[in-house]
PDB file of C-alpha atoms in Angstrom:
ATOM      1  CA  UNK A   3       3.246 -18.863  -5.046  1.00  0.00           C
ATOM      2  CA  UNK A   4       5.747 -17.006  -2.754  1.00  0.00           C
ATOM      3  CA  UNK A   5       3.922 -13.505  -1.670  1.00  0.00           C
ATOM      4  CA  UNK A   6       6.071 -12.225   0.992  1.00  0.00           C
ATOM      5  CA  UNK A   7       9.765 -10.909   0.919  1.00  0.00           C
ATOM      6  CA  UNK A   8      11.360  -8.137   3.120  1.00  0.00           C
ATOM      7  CA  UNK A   9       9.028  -6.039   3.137  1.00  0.00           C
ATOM      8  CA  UNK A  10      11.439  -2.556   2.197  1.00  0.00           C
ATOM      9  CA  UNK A  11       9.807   0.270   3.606  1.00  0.00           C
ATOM     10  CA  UNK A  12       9.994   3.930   1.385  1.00  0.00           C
ATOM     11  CA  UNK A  13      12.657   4.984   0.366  1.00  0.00           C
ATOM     12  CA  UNK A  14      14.192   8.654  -1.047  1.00  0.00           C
ATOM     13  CA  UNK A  15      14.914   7.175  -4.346  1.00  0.00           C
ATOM     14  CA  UNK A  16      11.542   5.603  -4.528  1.00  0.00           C
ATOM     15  CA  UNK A  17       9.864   8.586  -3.524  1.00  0.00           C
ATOM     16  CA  UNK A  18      11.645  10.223  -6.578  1.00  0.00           C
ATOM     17  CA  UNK A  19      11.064   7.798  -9.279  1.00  0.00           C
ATOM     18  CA  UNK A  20       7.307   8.728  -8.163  1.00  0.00           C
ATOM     19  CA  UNK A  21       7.190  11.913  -8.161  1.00  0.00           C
ATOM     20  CA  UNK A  22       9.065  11.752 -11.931  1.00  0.00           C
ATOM     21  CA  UNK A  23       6.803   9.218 -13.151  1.00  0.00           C
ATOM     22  CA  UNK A  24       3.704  12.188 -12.371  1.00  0.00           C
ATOM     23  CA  UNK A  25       6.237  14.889 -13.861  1.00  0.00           C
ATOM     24  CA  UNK A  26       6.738  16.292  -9.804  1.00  0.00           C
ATOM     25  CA  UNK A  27       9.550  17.816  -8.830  1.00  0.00           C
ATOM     26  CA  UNK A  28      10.864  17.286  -4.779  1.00  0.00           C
ATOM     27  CA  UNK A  29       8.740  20.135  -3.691  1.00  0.00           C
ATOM     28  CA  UNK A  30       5.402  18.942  -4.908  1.00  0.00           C
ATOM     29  CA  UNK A  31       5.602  14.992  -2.349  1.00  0.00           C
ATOM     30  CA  UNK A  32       2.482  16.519  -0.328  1.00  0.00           C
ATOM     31  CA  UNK A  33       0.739  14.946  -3.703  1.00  0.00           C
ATOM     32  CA  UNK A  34       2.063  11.807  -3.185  1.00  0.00           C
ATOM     33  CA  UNK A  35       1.733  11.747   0.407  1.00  0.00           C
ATOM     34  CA  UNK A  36      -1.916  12.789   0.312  1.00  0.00           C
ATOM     35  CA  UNK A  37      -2.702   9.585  -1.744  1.00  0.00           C
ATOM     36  CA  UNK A  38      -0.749   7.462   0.053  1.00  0.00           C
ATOM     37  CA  UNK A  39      -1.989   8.825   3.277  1.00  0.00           C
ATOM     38  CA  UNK A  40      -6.454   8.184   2.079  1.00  0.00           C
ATOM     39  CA  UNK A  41      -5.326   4.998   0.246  1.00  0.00           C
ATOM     40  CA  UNK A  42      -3.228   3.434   2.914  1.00  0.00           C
ATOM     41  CA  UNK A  43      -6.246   4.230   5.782  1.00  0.00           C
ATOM     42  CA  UNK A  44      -8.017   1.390   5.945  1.00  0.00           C
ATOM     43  CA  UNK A  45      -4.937  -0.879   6.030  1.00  0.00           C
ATOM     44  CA  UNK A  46      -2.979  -2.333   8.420  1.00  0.00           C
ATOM     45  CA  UNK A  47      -0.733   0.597  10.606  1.00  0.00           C
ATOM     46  CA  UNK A  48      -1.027   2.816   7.322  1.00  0.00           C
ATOM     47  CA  UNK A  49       1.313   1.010   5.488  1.00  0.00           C
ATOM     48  CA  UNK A  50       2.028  -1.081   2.051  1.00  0.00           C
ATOM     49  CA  UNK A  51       2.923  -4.022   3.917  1.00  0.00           C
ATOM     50  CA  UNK A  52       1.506  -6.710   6.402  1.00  0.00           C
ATOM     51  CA  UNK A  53       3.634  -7.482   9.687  1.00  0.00           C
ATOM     52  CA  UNK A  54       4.228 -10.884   8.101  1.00  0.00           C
ATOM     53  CA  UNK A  55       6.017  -8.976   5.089  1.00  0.00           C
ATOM     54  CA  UNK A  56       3.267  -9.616   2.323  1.00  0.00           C
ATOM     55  CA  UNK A  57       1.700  -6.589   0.259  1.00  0.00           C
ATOM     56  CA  UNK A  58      -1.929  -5.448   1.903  1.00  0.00           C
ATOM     57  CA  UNK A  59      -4.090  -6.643  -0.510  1.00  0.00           C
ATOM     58  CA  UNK A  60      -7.759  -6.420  -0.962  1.00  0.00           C
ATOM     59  CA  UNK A  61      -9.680  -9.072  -2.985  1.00  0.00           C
ATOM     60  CA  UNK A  62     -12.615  -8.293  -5.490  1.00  0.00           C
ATOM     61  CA  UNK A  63     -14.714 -10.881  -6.103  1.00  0.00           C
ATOM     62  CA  UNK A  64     -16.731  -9.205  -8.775  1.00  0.00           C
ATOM     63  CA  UNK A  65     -13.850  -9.128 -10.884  1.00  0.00           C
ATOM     64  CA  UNK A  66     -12.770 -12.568  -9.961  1.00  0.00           C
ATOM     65  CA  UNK A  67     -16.140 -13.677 -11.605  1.00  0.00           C
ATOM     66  CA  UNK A  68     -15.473 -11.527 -14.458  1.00  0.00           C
ATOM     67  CA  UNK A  69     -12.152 -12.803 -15.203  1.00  0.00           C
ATOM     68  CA  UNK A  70     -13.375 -16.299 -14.790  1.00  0.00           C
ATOM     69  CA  UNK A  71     -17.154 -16.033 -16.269  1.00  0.00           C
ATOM     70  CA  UNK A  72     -18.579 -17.151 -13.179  1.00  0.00           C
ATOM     71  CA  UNK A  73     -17.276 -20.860 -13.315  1.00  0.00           C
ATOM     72  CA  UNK A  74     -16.620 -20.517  -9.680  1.00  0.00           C
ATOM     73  CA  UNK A  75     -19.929 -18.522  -8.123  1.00  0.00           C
ATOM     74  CA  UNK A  76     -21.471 -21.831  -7.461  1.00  0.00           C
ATOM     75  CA  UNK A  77     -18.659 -23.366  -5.532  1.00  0.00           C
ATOM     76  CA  UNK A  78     -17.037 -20.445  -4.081  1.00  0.00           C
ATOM     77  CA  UNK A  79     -19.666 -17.388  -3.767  1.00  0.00           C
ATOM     78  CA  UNK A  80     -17.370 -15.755  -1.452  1.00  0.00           C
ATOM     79  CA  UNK A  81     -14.948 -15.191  -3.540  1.00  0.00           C
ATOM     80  CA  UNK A  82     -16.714 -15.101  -6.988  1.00  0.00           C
ATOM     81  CA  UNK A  83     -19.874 -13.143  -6.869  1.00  0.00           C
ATOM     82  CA  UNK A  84     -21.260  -9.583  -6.701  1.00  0.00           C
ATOM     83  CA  UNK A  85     -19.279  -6.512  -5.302  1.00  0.00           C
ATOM     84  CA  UNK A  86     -19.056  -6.289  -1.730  1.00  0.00           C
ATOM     85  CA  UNK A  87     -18.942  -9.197   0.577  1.00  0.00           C
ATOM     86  CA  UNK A  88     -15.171  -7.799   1.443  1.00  0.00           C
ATOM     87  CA  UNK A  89     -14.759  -9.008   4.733  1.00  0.00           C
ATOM     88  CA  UNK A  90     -11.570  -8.638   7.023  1.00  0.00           C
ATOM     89  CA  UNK A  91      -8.613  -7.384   6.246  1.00  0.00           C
ATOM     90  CA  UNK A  92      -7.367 -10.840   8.084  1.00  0.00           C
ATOM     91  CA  UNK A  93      -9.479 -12.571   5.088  1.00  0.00           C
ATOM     92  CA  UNK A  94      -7.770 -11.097   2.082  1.00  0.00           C
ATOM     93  CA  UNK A  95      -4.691 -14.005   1.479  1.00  0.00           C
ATOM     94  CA  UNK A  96      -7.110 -16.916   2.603  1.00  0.00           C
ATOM     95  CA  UNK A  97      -9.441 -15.231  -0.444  1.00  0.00           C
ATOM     96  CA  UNK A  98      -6.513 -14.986  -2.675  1.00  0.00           C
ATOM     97  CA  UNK A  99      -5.315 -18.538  -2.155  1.00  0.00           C
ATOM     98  CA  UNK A 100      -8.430 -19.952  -2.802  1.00  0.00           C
ATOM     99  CA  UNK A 101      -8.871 -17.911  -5.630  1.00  0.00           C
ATOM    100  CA  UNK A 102      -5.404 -19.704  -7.117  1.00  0.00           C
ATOM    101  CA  UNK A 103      -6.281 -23.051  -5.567  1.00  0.00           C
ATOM    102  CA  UNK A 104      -9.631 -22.937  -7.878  1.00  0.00           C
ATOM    103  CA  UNK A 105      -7.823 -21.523 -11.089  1.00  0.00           C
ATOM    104  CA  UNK A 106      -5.201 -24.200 -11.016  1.00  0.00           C
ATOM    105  CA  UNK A 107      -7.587 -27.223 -10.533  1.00  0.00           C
ATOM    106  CA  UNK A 108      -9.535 -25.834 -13.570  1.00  0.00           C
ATOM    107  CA  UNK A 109      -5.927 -25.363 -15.769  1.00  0.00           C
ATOM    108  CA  UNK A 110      -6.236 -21.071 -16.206  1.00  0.00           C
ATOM    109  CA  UNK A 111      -3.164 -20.254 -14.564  1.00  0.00           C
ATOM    110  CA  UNK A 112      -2.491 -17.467 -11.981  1.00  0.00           C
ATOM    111  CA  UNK A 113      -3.726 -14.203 -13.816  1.00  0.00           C
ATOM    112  CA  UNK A 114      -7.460 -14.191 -12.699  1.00  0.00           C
ATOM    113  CA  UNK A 115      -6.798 -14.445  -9.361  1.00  0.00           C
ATOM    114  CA  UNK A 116      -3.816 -11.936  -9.153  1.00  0.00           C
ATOM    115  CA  UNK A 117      -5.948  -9.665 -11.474  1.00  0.00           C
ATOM    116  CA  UNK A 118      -8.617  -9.709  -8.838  1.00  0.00           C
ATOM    117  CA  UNK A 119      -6.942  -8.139  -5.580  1.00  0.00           C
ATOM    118  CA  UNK A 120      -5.741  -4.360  -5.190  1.00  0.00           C
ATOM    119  CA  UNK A 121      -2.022  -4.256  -4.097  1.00  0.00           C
ATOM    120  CA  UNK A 122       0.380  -2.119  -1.873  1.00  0.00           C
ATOM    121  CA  UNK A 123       0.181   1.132  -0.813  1.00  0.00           C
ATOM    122  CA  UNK A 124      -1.652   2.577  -3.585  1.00  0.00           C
ATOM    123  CA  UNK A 125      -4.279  -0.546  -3.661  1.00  0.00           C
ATOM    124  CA  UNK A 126      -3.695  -0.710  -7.683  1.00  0.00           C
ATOM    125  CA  UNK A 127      -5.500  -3.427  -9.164  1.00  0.00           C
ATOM    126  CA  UNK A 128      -4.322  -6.528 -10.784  1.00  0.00           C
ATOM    127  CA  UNK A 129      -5.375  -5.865 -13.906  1.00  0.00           C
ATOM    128  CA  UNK A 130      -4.232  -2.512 -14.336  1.00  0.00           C
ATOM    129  CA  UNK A 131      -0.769  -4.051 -14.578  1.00  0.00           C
ATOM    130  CA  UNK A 132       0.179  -2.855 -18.127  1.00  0.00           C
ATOM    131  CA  UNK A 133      -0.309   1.061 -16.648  1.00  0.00           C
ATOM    132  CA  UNK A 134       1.441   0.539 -13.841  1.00  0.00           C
ATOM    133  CA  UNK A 135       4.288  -0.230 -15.826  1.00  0.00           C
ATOM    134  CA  UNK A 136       4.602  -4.339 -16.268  1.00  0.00           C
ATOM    135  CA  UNK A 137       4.180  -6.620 -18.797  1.00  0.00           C
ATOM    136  CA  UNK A 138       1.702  -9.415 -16.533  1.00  0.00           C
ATOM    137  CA  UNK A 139      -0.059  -9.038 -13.362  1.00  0.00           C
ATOM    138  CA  UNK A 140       2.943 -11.932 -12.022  1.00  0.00           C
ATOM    139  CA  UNK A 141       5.632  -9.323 -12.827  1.00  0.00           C
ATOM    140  CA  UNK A 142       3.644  -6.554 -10.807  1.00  0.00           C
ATOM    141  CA  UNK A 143       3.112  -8.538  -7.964  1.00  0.00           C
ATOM    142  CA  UNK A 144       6.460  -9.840  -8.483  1.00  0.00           C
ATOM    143  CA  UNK A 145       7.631  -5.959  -7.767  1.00  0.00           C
ATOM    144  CA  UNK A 146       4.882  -5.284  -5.162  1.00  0.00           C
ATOM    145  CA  UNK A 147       6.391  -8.188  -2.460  1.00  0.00           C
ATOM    146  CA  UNK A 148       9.771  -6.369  -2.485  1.00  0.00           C
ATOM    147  CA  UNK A 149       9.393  -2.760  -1.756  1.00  0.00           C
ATOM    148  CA  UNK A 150       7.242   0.206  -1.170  1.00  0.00           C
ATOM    149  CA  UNK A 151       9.300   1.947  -4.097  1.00  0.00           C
ATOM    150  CA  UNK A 152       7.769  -0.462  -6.193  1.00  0.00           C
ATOM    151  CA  UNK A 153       4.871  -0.086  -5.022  1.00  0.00           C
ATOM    152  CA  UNK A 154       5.013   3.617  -5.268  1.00  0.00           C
ATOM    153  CA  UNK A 155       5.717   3.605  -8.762  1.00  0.00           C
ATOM    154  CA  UNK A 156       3.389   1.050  -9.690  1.00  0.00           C
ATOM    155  CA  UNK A 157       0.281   4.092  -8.479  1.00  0.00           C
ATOM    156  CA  UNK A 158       2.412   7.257 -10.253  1.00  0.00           C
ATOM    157  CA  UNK A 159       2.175   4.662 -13.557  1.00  0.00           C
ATOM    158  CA  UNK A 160      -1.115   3.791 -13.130  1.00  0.00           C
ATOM    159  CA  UNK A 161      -1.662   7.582 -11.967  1.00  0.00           C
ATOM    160  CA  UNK A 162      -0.282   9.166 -15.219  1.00  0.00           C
ATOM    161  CA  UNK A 163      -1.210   6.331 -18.000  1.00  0.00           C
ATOM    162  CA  UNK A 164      -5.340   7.319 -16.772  1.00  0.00           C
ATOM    163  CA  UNK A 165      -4.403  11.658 -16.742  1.00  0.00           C
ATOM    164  CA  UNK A 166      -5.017  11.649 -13.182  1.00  0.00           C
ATOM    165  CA  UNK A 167      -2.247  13.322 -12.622  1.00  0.00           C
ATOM    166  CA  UNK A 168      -3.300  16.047 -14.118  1.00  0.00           C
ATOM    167  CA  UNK A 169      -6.405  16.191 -11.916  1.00  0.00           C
ATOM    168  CA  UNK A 170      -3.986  16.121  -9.074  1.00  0.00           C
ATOM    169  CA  UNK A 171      -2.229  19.237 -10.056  1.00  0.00           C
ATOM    170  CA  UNK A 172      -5.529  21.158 -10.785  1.00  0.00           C
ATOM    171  CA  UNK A 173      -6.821  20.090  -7.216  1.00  0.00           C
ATOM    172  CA  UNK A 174      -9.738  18.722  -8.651  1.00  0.00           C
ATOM    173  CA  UNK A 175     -10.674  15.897  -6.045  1.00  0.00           C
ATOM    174  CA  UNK A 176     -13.998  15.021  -7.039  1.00  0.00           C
ATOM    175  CA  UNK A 177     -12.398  14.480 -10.643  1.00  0.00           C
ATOM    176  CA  UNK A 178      -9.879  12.839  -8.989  1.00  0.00           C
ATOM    177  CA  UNK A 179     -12.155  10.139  -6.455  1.00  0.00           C
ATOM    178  CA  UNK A 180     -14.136   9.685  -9.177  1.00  0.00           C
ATOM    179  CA  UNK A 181     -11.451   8.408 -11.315  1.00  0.00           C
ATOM    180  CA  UNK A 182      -9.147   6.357  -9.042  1.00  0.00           C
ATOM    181  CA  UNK A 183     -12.364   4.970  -6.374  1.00  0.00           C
ATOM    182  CA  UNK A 184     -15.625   4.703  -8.894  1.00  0.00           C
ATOM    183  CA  UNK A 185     -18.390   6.589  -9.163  1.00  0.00           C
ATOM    184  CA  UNK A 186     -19.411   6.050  -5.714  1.00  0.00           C
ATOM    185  CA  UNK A 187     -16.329   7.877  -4.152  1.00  0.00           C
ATOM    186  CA  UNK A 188     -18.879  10.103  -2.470  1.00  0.00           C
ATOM    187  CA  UNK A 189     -19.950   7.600  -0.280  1.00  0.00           C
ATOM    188  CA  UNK A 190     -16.608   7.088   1.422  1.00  0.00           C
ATOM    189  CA  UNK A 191     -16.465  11.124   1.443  1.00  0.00           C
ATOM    190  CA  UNK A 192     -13.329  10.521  -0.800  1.00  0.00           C
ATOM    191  CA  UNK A 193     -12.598  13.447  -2.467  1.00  0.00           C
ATOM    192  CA  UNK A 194     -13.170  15.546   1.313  1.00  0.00           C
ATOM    193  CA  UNK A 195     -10.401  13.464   2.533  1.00  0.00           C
ATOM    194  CA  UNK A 196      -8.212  14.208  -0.170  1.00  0.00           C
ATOM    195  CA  UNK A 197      -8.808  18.084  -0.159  1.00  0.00           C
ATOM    196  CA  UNK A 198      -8.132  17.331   3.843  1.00  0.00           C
ATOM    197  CA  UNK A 199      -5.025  15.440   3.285  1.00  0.00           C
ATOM    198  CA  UNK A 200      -3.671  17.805   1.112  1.00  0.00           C
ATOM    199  CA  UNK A 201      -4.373  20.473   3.340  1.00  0.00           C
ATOM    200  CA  UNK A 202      -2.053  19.101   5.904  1.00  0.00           C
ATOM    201  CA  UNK A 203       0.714  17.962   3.826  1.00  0.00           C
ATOM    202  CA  UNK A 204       0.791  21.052   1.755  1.00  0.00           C
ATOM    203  CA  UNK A 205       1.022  23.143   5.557  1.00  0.00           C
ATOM    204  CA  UNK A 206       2.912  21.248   7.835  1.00  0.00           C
ATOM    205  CA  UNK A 207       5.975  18.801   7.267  1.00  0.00           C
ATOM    206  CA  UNK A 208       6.029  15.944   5.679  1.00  0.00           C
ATOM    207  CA  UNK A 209       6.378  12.191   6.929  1.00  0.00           C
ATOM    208  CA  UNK A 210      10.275  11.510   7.922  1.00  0.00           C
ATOM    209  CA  UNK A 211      11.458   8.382   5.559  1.00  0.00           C
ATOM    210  CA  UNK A 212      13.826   7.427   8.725  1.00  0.00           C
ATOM    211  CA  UNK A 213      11.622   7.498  11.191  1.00  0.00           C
ATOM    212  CA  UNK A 214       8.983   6.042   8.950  1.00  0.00           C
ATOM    213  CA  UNK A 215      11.802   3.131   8.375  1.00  0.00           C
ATOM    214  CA  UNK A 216      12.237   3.011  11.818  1.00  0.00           C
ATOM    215  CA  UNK A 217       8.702   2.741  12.573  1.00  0.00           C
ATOM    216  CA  UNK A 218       8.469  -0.473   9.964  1.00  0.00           C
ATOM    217  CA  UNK A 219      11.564  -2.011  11.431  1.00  0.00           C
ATOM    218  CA  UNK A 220       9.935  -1.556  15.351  1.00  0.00           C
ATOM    219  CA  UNK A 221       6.266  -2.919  14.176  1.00  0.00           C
ATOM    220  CA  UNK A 222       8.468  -6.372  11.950  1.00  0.00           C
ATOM    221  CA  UNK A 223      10.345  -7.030  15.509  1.00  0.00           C
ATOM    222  CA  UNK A 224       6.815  -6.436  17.289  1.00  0.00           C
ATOM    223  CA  UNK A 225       6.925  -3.640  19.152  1.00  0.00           C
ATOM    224  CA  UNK A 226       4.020  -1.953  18.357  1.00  0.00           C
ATOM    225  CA  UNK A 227       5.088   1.569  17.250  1.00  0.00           C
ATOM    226  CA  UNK A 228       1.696   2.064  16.194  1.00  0.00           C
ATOM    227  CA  UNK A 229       0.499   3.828  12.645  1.00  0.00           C
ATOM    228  CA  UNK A 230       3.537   4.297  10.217  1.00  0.00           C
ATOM    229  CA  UNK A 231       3.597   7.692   9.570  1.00  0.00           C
ATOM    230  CA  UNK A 232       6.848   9.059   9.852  1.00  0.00           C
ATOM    231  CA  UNK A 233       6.117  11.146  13.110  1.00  0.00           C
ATOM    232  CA  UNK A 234       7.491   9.978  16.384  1.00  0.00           C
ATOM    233  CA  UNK A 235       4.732   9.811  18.639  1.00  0.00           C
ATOM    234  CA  UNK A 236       3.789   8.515  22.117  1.00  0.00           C
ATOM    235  CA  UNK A 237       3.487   4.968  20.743  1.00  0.00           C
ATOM    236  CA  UNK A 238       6.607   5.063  18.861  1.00  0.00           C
ATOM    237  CA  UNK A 239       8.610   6.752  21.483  1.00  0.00           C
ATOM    238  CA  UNK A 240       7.680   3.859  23.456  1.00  0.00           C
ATOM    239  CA  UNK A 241       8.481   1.028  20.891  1.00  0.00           C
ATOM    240  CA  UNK A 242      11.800   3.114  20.736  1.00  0.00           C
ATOM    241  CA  UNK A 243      12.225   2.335  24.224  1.00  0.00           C
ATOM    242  CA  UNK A 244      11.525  -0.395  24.722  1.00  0.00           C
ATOM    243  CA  UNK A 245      13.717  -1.755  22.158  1.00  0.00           C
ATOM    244  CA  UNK A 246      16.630   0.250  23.000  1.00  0.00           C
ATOM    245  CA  UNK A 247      15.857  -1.361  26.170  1.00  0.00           C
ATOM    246  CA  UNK A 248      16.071  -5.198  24.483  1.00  0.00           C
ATOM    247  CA  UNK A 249      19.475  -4.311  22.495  1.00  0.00           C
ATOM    248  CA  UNK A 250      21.328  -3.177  25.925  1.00  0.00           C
ATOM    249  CA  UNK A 251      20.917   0.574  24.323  1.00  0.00           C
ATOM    250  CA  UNK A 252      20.911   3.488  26.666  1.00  0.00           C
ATOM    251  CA  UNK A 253      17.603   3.983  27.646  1.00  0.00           C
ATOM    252  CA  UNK A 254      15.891   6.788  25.722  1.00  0.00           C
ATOM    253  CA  UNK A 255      12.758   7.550  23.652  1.00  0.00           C
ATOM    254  CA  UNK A 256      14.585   9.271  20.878  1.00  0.00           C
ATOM    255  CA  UNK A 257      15.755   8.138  17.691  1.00  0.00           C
ATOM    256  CA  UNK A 258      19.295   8.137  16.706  1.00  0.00           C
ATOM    257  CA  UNK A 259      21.789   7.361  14.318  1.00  0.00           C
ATOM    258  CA  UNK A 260      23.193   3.801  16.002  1.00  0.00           C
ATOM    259  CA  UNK A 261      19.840   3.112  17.444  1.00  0.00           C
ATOM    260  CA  UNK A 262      18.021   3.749  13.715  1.00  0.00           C
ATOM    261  CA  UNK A 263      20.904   1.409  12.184  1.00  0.00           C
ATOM    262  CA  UNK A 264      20.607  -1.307  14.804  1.00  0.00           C
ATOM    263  CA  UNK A 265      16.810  -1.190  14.268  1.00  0.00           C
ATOM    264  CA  UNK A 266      17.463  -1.573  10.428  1.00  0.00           C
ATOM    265  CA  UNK A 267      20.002  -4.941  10.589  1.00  0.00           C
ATOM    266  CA  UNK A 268      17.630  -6.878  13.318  1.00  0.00           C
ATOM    267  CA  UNK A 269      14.663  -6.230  11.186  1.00  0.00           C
ATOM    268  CA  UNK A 270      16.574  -7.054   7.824  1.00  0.00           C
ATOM    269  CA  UNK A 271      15.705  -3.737   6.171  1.00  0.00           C
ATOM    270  CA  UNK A 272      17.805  -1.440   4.335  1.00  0.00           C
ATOM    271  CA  UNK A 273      18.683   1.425   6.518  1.00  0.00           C
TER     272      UNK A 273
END
């Protein structure tokens, strides 16, 4: 099964079509931002996407025994057993694979496997496909390899078909943890980090889409820009460099137009 594309980073339409899906208008993305920002923590540079261009994923194996009946636990306990057992982030495809691997020797197709992993930037689950707006967990993943906007919108449907968005617009973050991350959200201090999140995005500026694009097009040609957040910081300014540097630029640490554009067409990502 093919799992990696281009990789699209963000963009403004995508970041609409959210914020519509949730019934936001453009001056309510510190919402979206403060999910995306607590969701997207524990993953790779902060972003929907591995450097090798396929979605971050997570695999459950508790729910790959449940969508299987424990058939496999004996034979693969690592990837059909209890919660927990995680493991790297580095672990998640090899999990995956072997998850399909199993389900097509015993003749049950892809579903159970693709059910059983939590995709993109959001970290929906497989088998909340139908909320997040698709008709099989194939067609979401499907959506999830291309772009971040698909991604995006995959969490706002998921988001609104539960009435979590309405938790979201009271503030209520405990209501809101509990909901999207299990009862246990208080372990993980979940709902703190929202309230925290939301602090800053609600205060301070939000993440720049072209510097976050330039950011994702620096970290596919490996230069190590560092977290993709939209800000230009000392690690960026230096992947900035350093390519300009490369493409016989004049040497600078500042983004601009020709050097954002170049950045876009080596990478392969739509400026």
């Amino acid at each position: 099964m093919k799992l990696v594309g281009k990789g699209q980073p963000l963009t403004r339409a995508g970041l609409r079509k959210a914020l519509a899906i949730l019934g936001l208008g453009p001056n309510d993305a510190a919402y979206i931002w403060t999910i995306v920002e607590v969701e997207t923590a524990g993953l790779t540079q902060g972003f929907g996407f591995r450097v090798d261009r396929r979605p971050q994923i997570l695999f459950e194996r508790h729910v790959f025994r449940k969508f299987t009946d424990g058939r496999f636990d004996a034979v693969a306990p690592d990837i059909s057993g209890p919660a927990g057992g995680y493991g790297l982030l580095s672990e998640q495809y090899g999990k995956l694979e072997r998850a399909l691997m199993l389900c097509a020797k015993a003749k049950l197709g892809t579903e159970s496997a693709l059910k059983s992993a939590s995709w993109g930037m959001g970290q929906v689950m497989g088998f909340n496909y139908s909320a997040a707006g698709y008709q099989s967990p194939l067609r979401m993943v499907q959506a999830m390899v291309r772009t971040e906007d698909a991604q995006l919108a995959s969490m706002a449907g998921f988001l609104k078909a539960n009435g979590l968005a309405e938790k979201l617009l009271r503030k209520d973050w405990p209501g809101f943890a509990r909901m999207y991350n299990g009862p246990s959200y208080w372990q993980n201090h979940y709902d703190v980090k929202l309230a925290e999140q939301y602090q800053r995005f609600a205060s301070a500026s939000l993440p720049n889409l072209e510097m976050r694009g330039a950011q994702v097009a620096l970290l596919y040609l490996g230069y190590a820009p560092g977290k993709i957040d939209g800000i230009i910081g000392p690690r960026t300014r230096t992947a900035i460099k350093n390519f300009r540097i490369a493409a016989g630029l004049p040497v600078a640490e500042d983004l601009d137009g020709p050097t954002y554009q170049n950045l876009c067409r080596k990478a392969g990502i739509r400026p």
